[in-house]
Structures are given as C-alpha cells and as structure tokens.
Short mmCIF file of C-alpha atoms in Angstrom, two decimals:
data_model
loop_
_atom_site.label_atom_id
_atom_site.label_comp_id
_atom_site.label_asym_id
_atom_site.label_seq_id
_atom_site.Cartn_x
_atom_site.Cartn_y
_atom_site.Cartn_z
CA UNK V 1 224.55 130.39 -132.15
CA UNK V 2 227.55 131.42 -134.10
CA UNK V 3 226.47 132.26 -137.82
CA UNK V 4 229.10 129.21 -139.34
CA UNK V 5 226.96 126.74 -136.87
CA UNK V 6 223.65 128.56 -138.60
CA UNK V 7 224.44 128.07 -142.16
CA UNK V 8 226.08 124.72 -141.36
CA UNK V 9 222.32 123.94 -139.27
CA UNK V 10 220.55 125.77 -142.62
CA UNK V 11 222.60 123.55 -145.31
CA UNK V 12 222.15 120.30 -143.17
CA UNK V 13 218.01 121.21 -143.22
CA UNK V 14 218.30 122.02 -146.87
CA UNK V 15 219.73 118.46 -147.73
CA UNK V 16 217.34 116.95 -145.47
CA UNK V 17 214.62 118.22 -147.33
CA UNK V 18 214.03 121.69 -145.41
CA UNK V 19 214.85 125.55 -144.79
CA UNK V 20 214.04 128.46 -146.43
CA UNK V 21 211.11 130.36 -145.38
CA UNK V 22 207.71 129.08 -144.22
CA UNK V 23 209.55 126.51 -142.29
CA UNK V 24 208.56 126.90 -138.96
CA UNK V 25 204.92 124.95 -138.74
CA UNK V 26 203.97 126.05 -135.34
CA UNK V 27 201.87 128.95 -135.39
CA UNK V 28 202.48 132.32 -133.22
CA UNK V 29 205.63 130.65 -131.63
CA UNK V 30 206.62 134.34 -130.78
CA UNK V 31 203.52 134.30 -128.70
CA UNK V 32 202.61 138.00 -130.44
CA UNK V 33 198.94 137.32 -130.76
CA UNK V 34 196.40 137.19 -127.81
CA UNK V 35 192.96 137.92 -129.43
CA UNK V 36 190.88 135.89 -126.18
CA UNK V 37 192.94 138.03 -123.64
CA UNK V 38 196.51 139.17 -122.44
CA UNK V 39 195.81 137.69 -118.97
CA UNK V 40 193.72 135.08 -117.17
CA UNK V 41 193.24 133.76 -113.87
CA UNK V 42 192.49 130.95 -112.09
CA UNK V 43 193.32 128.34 -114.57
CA UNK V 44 192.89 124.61 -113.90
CA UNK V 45 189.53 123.45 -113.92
CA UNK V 46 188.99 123.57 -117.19
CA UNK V 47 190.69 122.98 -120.72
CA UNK V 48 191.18 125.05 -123.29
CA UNK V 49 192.15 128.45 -125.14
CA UNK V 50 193.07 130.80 -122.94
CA UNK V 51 195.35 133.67 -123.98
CA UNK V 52 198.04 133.60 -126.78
CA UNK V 53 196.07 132.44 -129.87
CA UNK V 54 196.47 128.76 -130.92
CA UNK V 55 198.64 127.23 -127.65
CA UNK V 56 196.12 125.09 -125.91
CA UNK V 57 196.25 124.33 -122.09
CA UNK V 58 195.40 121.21 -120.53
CA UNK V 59 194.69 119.85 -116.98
CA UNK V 60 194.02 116.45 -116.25
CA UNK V 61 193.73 114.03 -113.23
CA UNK V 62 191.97 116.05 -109.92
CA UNK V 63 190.48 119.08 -111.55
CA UNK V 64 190.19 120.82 -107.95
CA UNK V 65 193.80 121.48 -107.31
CA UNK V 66 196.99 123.18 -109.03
CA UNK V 67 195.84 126.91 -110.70
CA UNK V 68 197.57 129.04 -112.01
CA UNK V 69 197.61 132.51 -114.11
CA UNK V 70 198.52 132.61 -117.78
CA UNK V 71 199.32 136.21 -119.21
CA UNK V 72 200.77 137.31 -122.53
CA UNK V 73 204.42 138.51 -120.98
CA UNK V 74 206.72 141.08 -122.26
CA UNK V 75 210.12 139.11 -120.63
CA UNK V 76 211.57 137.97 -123.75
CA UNK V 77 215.27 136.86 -125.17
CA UNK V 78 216.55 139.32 -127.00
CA UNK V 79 214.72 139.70 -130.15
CA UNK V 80 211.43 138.48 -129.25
CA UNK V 81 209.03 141.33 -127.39
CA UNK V 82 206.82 138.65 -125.40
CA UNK V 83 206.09 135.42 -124.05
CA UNK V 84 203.54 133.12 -122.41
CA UNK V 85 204.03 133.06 -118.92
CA UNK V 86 202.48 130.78 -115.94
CA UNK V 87 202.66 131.52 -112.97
CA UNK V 88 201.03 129.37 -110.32
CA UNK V 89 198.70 130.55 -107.46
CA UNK V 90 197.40 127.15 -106.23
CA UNK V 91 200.01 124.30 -105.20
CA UNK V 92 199.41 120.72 -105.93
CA UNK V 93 201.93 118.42 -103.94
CA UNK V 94 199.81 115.76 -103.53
CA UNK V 95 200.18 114.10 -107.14
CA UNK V 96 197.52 112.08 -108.21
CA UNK V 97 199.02 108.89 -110.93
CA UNK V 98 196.42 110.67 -113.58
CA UNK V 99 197.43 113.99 -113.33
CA UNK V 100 199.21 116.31 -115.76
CA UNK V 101 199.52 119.55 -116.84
CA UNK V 102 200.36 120.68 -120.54
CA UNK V 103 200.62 123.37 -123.05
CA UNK V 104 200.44 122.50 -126.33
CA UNK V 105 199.83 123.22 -130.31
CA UNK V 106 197.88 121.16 -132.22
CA UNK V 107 198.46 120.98 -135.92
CA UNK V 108 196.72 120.22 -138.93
CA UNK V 109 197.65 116.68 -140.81
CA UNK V 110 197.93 118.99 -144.34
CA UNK V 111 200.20 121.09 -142.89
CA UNK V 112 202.98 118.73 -141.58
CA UNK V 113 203.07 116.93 -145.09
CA UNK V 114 206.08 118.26 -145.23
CA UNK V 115 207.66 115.79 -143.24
CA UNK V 116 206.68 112.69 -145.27
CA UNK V 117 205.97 111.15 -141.94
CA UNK V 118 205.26 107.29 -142.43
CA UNK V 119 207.15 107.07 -145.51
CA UNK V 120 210.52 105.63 -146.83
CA UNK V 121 211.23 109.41 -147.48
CA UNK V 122 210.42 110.77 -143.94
CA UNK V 123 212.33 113.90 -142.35
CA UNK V 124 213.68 114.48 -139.21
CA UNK V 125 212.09 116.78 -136.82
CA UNK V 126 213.87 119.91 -135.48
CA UNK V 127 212.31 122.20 -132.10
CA UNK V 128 213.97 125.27 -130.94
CA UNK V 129 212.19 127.53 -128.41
CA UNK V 130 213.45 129.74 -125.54
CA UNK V 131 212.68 129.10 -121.81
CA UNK V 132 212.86 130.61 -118.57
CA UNK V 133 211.51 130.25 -114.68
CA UNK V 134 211.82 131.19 -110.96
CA UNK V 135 213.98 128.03 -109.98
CA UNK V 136 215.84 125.31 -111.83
CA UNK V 137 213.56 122.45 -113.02
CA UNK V 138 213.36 119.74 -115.62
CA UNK V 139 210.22 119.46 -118.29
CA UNK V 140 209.37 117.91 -121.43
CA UNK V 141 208.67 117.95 -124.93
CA UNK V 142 206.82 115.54 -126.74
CA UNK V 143 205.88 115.05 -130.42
CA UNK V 144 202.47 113.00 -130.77
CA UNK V 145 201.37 111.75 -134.12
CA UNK V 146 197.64 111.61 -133.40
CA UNK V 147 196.34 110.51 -136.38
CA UNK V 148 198.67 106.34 -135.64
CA UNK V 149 199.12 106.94 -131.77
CA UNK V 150 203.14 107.17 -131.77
CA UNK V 151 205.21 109.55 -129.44
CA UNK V 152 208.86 110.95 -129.26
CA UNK V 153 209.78 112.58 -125.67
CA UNK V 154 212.77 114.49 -124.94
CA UNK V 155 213.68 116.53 -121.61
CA UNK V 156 214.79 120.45 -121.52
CA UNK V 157 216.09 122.36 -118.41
CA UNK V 158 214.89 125.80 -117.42
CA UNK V 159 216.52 128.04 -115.25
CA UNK V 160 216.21 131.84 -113.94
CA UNK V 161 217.62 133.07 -116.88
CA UNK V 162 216.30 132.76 -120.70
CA UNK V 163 218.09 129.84 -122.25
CA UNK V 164 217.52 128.60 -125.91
CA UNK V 165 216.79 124.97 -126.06
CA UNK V 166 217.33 123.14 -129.09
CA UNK V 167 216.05 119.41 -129.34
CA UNK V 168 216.25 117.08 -132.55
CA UNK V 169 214.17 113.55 -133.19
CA UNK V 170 214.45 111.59 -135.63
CA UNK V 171 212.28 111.14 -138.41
CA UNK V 172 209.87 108.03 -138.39
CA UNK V 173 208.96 105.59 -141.66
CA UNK V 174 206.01 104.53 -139.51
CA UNK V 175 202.37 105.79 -139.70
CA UNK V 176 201.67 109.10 -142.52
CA UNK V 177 199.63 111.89 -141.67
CA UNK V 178 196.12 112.52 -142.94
CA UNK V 179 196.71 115.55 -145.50
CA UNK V 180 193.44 116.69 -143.97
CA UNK V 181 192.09 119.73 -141.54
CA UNK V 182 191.92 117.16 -138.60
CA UNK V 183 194.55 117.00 -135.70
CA UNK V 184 197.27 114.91 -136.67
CA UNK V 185 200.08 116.48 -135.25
CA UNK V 186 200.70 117.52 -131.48
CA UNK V 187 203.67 119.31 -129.92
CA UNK V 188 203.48 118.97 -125.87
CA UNK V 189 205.36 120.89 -123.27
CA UNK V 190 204.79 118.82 -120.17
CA UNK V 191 205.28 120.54 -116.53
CA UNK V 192 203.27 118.49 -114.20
CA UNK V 193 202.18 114.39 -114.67
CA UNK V 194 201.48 111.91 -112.31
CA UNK V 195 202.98 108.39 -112.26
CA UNK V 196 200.67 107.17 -114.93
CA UNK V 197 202.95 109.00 -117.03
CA UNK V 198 205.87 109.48 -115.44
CA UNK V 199 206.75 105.43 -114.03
CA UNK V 200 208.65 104.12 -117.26
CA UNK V 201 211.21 104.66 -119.24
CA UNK V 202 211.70 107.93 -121.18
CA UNK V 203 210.90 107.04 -124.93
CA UNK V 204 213.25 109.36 -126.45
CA UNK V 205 215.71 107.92 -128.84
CA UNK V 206 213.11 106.75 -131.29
CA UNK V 207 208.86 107.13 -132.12
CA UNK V 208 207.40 104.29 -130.49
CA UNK V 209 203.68 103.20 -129.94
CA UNK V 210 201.75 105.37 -127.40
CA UNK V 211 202.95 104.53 -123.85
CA UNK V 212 201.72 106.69 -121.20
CA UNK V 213 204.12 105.31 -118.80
CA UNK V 214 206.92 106.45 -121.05
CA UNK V 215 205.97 110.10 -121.99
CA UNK V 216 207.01 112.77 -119.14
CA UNK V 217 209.29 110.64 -117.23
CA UNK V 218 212.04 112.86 -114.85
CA UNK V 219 210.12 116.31 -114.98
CA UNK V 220 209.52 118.34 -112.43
CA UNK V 221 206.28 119.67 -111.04
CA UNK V 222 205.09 123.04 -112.10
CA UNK V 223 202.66 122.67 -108.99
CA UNK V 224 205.14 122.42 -106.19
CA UNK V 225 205.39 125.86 -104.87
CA UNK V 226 203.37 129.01 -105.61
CA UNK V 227 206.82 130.50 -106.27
CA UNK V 228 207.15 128.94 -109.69
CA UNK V 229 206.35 130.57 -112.75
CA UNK V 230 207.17 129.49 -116.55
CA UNK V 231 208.11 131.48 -119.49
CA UNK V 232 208.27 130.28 -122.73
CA UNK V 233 208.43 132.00 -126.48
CA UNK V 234 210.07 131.25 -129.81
CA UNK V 235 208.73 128.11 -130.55
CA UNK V 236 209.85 126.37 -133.83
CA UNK V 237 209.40 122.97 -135.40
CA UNK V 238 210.96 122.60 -139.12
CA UNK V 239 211.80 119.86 -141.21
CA UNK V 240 215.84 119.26 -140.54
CA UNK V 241 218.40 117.44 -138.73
CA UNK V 242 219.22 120.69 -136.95
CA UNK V 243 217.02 123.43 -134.98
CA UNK V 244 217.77 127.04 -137.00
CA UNK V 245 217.18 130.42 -136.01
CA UNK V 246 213.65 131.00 -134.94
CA UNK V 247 211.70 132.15 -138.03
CA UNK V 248 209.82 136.07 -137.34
CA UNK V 249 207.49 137.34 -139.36
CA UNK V 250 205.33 140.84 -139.18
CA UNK V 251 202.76 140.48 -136.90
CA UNK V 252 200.05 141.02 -139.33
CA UNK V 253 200.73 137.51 -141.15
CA UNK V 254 200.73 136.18 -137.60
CA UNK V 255 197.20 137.40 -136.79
CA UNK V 256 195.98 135.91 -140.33
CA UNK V 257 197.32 132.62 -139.28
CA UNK V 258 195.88 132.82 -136.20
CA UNK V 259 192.44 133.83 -137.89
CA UNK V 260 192.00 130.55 -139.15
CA UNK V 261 191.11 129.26 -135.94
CA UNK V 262 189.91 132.48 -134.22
CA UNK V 263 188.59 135.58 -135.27
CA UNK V 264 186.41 138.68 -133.62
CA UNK V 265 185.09 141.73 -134.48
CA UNK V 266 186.29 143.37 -131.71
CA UNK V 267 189.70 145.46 -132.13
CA UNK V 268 193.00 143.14 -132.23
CA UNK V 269 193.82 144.32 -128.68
CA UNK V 270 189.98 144.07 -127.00
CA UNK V 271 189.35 140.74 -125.29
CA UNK V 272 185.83 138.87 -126.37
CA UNK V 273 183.13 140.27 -123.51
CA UNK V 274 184.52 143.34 -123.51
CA UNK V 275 182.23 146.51 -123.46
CA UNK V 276 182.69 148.48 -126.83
CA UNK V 277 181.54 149.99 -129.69
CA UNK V 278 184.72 150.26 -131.28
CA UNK V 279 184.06 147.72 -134.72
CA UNK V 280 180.34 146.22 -133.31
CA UNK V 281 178.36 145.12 -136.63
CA UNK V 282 174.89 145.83 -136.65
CA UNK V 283 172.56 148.39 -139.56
CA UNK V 284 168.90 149.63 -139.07
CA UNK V 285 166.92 146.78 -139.61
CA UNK V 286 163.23 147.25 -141.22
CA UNK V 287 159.91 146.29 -138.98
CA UNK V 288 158.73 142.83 -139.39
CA UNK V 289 162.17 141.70 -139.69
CA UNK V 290 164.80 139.64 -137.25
CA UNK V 291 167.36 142.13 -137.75
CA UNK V 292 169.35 139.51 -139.52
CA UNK V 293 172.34 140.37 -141.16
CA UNK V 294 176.18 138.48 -142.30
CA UNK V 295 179.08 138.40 -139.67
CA UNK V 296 182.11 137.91 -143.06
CA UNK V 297 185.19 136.28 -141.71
CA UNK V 298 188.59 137.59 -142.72
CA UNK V 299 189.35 134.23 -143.44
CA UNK V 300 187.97 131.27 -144.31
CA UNK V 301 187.92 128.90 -141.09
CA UNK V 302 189.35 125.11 -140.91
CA UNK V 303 186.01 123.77 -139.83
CA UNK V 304 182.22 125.07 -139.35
CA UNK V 305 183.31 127.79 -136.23
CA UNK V 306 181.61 128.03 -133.20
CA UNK V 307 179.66 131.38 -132.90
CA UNK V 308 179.59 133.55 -130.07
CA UNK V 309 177.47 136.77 -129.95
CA UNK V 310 177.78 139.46 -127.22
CA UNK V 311 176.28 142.52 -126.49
CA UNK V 312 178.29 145.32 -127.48
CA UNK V 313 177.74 147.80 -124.47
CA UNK V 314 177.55 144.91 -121.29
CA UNK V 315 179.61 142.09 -122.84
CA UNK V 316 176.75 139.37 -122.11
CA UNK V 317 177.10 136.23 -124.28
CA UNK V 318 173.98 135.13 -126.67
CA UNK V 319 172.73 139.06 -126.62
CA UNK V 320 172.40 141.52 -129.17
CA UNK V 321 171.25 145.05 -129.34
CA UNK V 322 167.80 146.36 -130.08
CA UNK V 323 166.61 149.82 -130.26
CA UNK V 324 163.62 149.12 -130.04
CA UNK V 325 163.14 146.02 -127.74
CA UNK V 326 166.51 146.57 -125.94
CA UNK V 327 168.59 143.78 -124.87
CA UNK V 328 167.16 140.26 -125.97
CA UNK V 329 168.94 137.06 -127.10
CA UNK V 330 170.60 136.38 -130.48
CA UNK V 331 169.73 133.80 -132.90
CA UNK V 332 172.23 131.88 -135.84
CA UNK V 333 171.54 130.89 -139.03
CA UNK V 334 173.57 129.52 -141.80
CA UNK V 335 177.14 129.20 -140.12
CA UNK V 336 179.68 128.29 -142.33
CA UNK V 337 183.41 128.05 -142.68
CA UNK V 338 183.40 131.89 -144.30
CA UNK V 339 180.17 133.56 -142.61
CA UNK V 340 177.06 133.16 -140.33
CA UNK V 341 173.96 135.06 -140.00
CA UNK V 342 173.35 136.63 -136.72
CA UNK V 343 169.63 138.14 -136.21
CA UNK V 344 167.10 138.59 -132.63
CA UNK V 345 165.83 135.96 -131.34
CA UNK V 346 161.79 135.40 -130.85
CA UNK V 347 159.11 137.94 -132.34
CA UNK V 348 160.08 140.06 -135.62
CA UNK V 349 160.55 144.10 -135.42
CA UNK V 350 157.62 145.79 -134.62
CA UNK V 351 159.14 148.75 -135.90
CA UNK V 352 162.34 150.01 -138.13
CA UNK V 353 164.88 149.27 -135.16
CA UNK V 354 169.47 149.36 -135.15
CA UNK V 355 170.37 145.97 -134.37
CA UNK V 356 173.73 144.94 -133.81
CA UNK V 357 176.36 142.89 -131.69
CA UNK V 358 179.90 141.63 -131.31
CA UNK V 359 180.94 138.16 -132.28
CA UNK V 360 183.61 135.78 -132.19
CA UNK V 361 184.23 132.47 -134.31
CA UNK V 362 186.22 129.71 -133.23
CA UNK V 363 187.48 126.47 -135.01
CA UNK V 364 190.31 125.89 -132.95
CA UNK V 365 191.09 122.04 -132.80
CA UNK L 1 184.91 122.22 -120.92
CA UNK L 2 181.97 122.77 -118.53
CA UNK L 3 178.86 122.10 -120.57
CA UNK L 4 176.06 123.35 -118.58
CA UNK L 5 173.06 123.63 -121.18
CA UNK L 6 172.50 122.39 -124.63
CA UNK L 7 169.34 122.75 -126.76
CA UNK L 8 168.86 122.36 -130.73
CA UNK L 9 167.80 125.54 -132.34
CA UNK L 10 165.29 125.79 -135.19
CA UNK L 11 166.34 128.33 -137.88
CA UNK L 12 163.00 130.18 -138.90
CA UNK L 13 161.04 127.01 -139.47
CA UNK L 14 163.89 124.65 -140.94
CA UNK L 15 163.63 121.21 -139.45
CA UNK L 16 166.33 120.69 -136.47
CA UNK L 17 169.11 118.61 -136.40
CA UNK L 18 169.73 119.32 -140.33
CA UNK L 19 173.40 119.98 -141.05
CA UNK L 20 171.88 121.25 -144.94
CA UNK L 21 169.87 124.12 -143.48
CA UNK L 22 172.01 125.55 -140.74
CA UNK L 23 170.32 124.22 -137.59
CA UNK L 24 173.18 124.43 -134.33
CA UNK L 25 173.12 123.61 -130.66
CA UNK L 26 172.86 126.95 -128.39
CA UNK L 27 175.07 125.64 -124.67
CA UNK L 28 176.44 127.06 -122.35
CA UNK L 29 180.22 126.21 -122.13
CA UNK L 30 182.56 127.54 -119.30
CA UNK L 31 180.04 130.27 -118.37
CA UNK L 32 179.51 131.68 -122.42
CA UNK L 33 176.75 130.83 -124.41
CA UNK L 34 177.45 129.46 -127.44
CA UNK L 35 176.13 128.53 -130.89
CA UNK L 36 177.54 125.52 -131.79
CA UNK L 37 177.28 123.92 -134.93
CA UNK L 38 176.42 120.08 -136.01
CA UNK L 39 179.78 119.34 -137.56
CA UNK L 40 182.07 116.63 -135.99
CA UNK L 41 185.16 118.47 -136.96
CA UNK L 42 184.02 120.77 -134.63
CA UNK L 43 185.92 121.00 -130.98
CA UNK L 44 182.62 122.16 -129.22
CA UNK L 45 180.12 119.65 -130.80
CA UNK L 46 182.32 116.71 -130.87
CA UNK L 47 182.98 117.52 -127.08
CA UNK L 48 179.39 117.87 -126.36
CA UNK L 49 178.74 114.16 -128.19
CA UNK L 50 181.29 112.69 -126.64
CA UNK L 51 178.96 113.93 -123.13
CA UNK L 52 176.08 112.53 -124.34
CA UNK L 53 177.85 109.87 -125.04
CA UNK L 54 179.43 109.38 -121.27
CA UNK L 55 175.74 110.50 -120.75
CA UNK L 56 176.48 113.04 -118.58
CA UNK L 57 175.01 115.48 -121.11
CA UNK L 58 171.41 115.13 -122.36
CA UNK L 59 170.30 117.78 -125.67
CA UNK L 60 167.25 119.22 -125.00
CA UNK L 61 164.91 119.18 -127.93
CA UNK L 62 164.36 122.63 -129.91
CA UNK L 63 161.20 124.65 -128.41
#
C-alpha cells in the first residue's frame, strides 16, 4: 500500500469514527503468542484452543474424517515473524451437507462498542490480514453478530505466495451488541463447508438474518488433498470504511491480552503438561494441613476460569506434588476471576511436607 | 469437547453445587482433567450442561 492510499485509508477511518491506536479489536492477529503449544497434531475430532492463543478451531459435520496439523509458523510477510499454519494430513472428499471447518476469534460484546452496531450511528467494518497456501483456492470471511443472529460473508483468494487481503462491510443499524463479557462478536475464516452452507446465495453486500445456506458459498475445500496447507497472520478488524496498516504492538502487551483468557505458570514458551520446574508454585506446607495455598493470576480473567493442575515433574493433569505422600490428586477451592486455591486432595499432612504444582486457567469463550 | 467424566466436588465440608462457597465440577475433557467451575459464562460448564442437557452426560454426585 502506497503511504498517500494509507493516510487517505487513515483519514477516511478517522471521519468514520476510527484510527488511531488501539484500533485493531482482534487479539494476537500477528499470531506471536502460543502459550497451549507451538504445534499440534491430529486435529479434527474435537473443538477448541489449540495453539496461537485466542483463534479458536472448529470442526463440524462427520467428526471421523479431515485432520490436520496446526503449528505456530515462522513464514511470514515481511514484517510479521510468524503465522498460523494448517496443514492437512487426513483428506475429506466425501463432503457431508453439515460439514465445515473454521478458524475463528470470538470477541467480547464490550469490546466492539466501538462500532455502535444496531444504531443510527453504526460504523463500517474494515478486515485486513495476510494469506498464503500450497495451491490457489477460494475461502471466506464472515462477520457474525451473535448476540441478534445476523451475518456478512465475503470471499478472499490465496495463492503460493503471501498476499494481503483487504475486505470492507458495511456497517449495520440493525441489532446492538451487549456491552458485556459474553460472545457477541465472531470473525470466521471458512475453508471447508458442506452444502448446508454452501447451496445459496453469498450474503455479502449487506448483514442479513442468519442463513446457513448463504454463509461460505464458492470456497474451496481445505480437505481435498493432503498437499494443502494454510497460512494466515496479520489479522485486523477496525472501525473504518477502509482496511489500514496492520496495527503491531510489543509482544509483552500481546501476552497480557491474551492473559485474559489464558494464563499458566509455566514459562511463556513451555506448553501446559510439560515436565518442569522452571516457575512450579508450591511452599512447605505444615502437618495436618492440605497443602493449600493461592495460584494469583496476572490478570484478572473475563469469567470464573477453568483450573487445570499438573504435576510439575510428569505433566499428569489433576496431580500435585507431595514430599511426603508423593504423587496424589489435587483439589480446588475458591476459584475466582483473579485466583483459586489449589491444595491435596483426601487425608491432611501427616507431617511438615513441600507441596506444589503447575496450573493453567482458562476463560476463553 | 470430549467429556468423559464429571463429578461435583465438595470443598472441605461446604455444601455442593453452591456457586457462594466455591464448589466446581472435576471432568475429564479431551483427555485433561479439569476443575471446572459452576458459572454459565463459563465455556467448559456451559458445554457440559448443554450434555446433560442432550443427556448424553450425567454429573455424578460428590463422594
């Protein structure tokens, strides 16, 4: 982009009610943070969080076909250092009229406020992100407004070489946003549906209603050939009538974004279940005691998280450490939205004993 | 997700299924065990009512 179209993009946003910084509301669009892992295999069955923090995979239809691998990627445009790349392993030609495969970010209603959705005053919507496969194919992007069931789709190309796709929709006077911590907001990258959503008519000009029918029609099939892989980084959606540079930040302000849906005490670049000592929490606990003690989040979560302890020298899931009993399984108390208490399981000490673990805590939506 | 055991947990003698004292749901999901707790705005504990719901999922009662 030349910089006269980038300040005439940035002026046009300004007027229409964005810009400046803190305008990109998708979170680790650069795809820098990977707290669960860098790499994992054999994705399909199930859906979920996977590796770079916040983008959410899902897999619907015939759950025992189509797999893939997802890794954090260092193939990047210039100025990014990674991506999140799919590559599949298991082909699915046989499509099913449920199917569909999708990576997507879901966003809180108080944080897309923004774009006075469902009001006389509503903004337009601007994505930008960067792209690249093994072959030419055809996907889409969708915007879903969860919270009133409307939908805007649009279709991108990818090819073998990294290509900046910029896609504007219009803004819609129909349906606000809760200003809430619930999913309101959803953007989709579609690479795979069946003809349940695939057999209308692209709804792309304007939001509309929910219509399956009319929400990945003309993409190709990420599950046609082993061959085909999927790279994609950069990811930007801003208030404006025209997509603008992609917005970087340090990677530290990243990770505390991220940490509002995910955090562990392991080191930044240790996957969960890892063996380690590096950061485990744990004191010497006094006899008659559980061994209890506070796991403190960084930063306060969106909701009540989901705790999960692990032994800090196997890995296992719902262990801690004892000295003096070994390896037994961990007990919760008190979660909240800023700490939990994390303590044995069964009998008290029977003696002054270290006690400690790992632990992650999820909120994701 | 793969829910493959759920039981309510009692916190030291707190009555189960109360939100006030801390009581959670200890499943197994996708192969990790989990403590999950009672808050809708939860992804894991709305999933795992939605299960009941389909009843494909039953809660076992705390021991």
């Amino acid at each position: 982009m030349s910089k006269a179209a980038e300040l005439a993009n940035l002026i046009g946003n300004i007027n229409a009610g964005g810009g400046g910084v803190n305008r990109n509301v998708i979170i680790n669009g650069a795809m820098n943070v990977a707290q669960r892992a860098t790499s994992s295999t054999g994705i399909g069955a199930s859906s979920g969080y996977f590796v770079c923090d916040r983008w959410r995979f899902s897999k619907g239809g015939d759950a025992s076909d189509g797999r893939f691998t997802m890794t954090q990627d260092s193939s990047a445009p210039e100025g990014f250092a990674n991506s999140m790349k799919l590559d599949c392993t298991t082909a699915d030609t046989s499509i099913a009229a449920g199917e569909f495969l999708l990576i997507s970010q879901r966003i809180e209603g108080q944080n897309m406020q923004t774009f006075a959705k469902g009001t006389s005053s509503a903004k337009p919507f601007a994505v930008s992100f960067y792209v690249k496969g093994n072959a030419s194919a055809t996907y889409v992007c969708e915007l879903v407004d969860q919270d009133n069931s409307r939908q805007i789709s649009k279709t991108f190309n990818v090819t073998t070489d990294w290509a900046r796709i910029e896609l504007s929709f219009p803004a819609d006077t129909t349906g606000t946003l809760d200003d809430d911590n619930a999913k309101s907001f959803e953007l989709f990258i579609w690479l795979h549906a069946g003809s349940t959503y695939n057999s209308g008519t692209l709804n792309s000009s304007s939001w509309a209603s929910l219509t399956n029918a009319n929400r990945a029609v003309g993409i190709s099939s990420f599950f046609d050939s082993t061959a085909r892989t999927f790279f994609i980084t950069g990811v930007q959606l801003e208030v404006g009538q025209n997509p603008t540079e992609f917005e970087h930040e340090p990677f530290e302000r990243t990770l505390s974004k991220c940490q509002r849906y995910f955090e562990k005490s392991y080191d930044v670049a240790t996957a969960p279940s890892t063996a380690s000592t590096n950061g485990w929490q744990g004191y010497d606990a006094p006899s008659g005691s559980y061994g209890r003690f506070r796991a403190e989040f960084k930063h306060t979560k969106r909701a009540v998280p989901t705790i999960v302890t692990y032994q800090h020298s196997t890995g296992a899931s719902g262990k801690i450490y004892t000295a003096s009993n070994g390896t037994v399984d961990s007990a919760l108390a008190g979660i909240g939205m800023n700490r939990a208490q994390i303590s044995k399981s069964g009998a008290a000490l029977s003696s002054v004993s270290e006690v400690g673990c790992h632990w992650t805590a999820d909120s994701e939506l | 997700m793969n829910i493959t055991q759920a039981q309510y947990q009692a916190i030291d003698g707190d009555s189960i299924k109360d939100e006030e004292n801390g009581s959670y749901i200890k499943a197994t999901i996708d192969g990790t065990v989990m403590f999950v707790p009672l808050d809708p705005a939860n992804r894991h504990y709305a999933e795992i009512l939605k299960q009941v719901k389909e009843g494909t999922l039953t809660i076992k009662d705390a021991d």
